[in-house]
Short mmCIF file of C-alpha atoms in Angstrom, two decimals:
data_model
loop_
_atom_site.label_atom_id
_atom_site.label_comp_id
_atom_site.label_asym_id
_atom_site.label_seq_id
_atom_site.Cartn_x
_atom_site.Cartn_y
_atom_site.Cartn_z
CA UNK A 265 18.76 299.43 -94.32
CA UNK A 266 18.96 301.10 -97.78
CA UNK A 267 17.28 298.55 -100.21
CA UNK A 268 16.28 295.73 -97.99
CA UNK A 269 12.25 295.30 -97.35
CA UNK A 270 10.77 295.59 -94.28
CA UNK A 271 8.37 292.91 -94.57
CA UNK A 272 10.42 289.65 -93.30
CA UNK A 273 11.53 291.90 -90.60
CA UNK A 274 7.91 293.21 -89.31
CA UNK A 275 6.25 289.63 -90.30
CA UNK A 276 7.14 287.87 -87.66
CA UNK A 277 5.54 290.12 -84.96
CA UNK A 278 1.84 289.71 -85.85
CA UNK A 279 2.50 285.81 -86.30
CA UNK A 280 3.64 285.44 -82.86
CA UNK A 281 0.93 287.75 -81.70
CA UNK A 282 -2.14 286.64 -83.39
CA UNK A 283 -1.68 282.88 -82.30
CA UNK A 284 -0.57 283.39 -78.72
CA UNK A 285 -3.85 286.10 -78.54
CA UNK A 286 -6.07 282.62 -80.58
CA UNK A 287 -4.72 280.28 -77.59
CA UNK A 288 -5.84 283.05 -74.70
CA UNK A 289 -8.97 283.83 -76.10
CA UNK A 290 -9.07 280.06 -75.78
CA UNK A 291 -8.03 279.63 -72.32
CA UNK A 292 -10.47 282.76 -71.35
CA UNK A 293 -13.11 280.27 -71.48
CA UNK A 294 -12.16 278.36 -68.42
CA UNK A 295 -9.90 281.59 -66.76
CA UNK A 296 -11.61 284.42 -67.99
CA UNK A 297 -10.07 287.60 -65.46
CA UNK A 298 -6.78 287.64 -66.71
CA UNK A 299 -6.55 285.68 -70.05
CA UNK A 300 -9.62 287.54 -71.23
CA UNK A 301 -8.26 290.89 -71.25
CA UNK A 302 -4.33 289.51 -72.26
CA UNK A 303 -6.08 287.59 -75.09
CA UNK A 304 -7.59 291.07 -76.33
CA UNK A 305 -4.18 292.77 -76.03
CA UNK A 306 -2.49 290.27 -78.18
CA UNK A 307 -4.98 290.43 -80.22
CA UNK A 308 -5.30 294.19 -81.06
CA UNK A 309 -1.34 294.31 -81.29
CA UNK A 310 -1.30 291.69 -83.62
CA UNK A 311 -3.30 293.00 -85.75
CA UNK A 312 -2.38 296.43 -85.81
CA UNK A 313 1.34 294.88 -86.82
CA UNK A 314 -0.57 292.34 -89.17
CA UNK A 315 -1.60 295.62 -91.27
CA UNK A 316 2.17 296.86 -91.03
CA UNK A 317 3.75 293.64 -92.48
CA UNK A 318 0.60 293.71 -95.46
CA UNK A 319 1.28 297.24 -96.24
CA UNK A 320 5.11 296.75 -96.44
CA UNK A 321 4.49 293.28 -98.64
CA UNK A 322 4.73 295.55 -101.98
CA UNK A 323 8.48 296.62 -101.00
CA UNK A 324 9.27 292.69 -100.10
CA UNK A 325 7.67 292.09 -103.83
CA UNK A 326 9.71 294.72 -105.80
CA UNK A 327 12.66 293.69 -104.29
CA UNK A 328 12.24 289.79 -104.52
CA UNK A 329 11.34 291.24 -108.24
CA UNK A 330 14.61 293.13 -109.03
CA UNK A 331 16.60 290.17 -107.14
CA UNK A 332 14.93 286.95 -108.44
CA UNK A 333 12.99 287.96 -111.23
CA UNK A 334 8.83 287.46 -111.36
CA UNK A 335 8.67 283.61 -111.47
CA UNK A 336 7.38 283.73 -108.15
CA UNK A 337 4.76 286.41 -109.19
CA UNK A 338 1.61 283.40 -108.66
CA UNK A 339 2.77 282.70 -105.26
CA UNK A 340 3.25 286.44 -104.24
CA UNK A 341 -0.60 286.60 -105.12
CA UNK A 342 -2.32 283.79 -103.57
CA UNK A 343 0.14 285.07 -100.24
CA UNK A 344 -1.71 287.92 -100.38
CA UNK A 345 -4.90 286.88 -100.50
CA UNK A 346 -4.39 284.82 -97.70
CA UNK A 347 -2.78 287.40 -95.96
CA UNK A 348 -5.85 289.94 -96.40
CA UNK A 349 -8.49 287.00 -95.26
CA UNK A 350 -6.31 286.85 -92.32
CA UNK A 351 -6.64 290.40 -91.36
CA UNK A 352 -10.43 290.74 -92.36
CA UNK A 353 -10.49 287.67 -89.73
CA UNK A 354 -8.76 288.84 -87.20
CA UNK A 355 -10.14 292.05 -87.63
CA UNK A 356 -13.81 290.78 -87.15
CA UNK A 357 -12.36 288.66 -84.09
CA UNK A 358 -11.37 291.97 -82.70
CA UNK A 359 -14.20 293.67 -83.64
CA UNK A 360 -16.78 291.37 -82.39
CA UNK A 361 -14.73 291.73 -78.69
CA UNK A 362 -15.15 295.07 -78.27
CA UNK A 363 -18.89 294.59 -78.33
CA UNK A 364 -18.48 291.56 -76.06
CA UNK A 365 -16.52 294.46 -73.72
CA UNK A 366 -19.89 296.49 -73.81
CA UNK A 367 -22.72 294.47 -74.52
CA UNK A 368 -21.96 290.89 -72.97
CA UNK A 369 -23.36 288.73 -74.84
CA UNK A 370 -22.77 284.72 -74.33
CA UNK A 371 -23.49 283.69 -77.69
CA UNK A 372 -20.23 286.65 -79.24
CA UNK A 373 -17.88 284.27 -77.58
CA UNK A 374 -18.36 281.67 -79.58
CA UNK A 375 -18.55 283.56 -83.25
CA UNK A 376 -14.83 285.19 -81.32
CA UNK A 377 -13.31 281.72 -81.48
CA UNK A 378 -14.52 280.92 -84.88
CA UNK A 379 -13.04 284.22 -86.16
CA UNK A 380 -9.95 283.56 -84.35
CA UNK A 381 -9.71 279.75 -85.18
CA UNK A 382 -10.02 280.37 -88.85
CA UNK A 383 -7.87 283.49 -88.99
CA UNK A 384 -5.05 281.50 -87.30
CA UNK A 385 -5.46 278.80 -90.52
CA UNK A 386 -5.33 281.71 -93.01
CA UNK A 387 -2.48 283.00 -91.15
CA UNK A 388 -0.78 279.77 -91.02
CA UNK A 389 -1.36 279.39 -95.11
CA UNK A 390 -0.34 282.87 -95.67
CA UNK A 391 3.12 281.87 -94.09
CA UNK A 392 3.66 279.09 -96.01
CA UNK A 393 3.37 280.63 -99.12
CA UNK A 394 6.05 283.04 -97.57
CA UNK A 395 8.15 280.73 -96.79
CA UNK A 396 7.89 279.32 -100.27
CA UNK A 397 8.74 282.16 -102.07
CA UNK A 398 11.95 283.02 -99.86
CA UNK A 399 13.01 279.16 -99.23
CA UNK A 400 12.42 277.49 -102.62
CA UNK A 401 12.31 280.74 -105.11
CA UNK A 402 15.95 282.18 -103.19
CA UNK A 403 17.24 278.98 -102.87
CA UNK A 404 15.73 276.59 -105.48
CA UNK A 405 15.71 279.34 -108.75
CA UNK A 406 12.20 277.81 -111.26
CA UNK A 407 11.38 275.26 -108.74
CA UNK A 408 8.50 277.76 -107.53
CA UNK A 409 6.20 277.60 -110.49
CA UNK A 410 5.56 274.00 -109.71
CA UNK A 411 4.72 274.98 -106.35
CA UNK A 412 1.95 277.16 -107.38
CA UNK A 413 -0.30 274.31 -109.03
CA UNK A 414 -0.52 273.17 -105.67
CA UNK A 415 -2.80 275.57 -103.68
#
């Protein structure tokens, strides 16, 4: 694996993790035994491989840099961002339902969702910019720094 970046391998994890956890924590309003506590497993997992794929984004940047030069170096940023928001999000989300676990309080569900909701958008974002830099900057050469004007 000499030379190839871990981050489009681990990426994929907390994206199918953090969503599927968003849609339990959803259905634990109506089904709360089992989705409750499978929503929080999904959740926690997901975010502890969400930190993974942001920590290995600087190895997916230096390569994409040696390979493809920095024209994508805009778009590499604003993923980033995105990224981070998502995992201050989710990490709230999380947060908040551990005290929810010890303190059971009705009105923590709600803030939960929101959390959630919003860190499945940022999430959603930060993979689009992803998939812009590998998609159009691999496949498209210069046709990324049009792309960045339109955040």
């Amino acid at each position: 694996m000499s030379g190839i970046p871990l981050h489009p391998l681990l990426v994929h994890f907390p994206i199918a993790l953090l969503l599927m956890g968003t849609v339990l924590q959803i259905v634990a309003i109506w089904k709360k035994k089992f989705f409750d506590k499978a929503a929080l497993l999904l959740l926690s997992t997901g975010f502890i491989s969400g930190v993974a794929a942001y920590l290995s984004g600087g190895g997916a940047v230096r390569f994409a840099a040696a390979h493809w030069g920095s024209a994508y170096k805009s778009l590499a940023e604003i993923h980033e961002l995105y990224a981070f928001a998502t995992m201050v999000l989710f990490g709230i989300a999380i947060s908040l339902r551990m005290l929810l676990h010890y303190f059971r309080r009705k009105f923590l569900m709600p803030l939960i969702l929101v959390f959630c909701i919003l860190g499945s958008v940022t999430l959603g974002i930060t993979g689009h910019y992803g998939g812009q830099m590998v998609y159009v900057q691999k496949h498209a050469g210069s046709a990324v720094t049009t792309l960045t004007v339109s955040r």
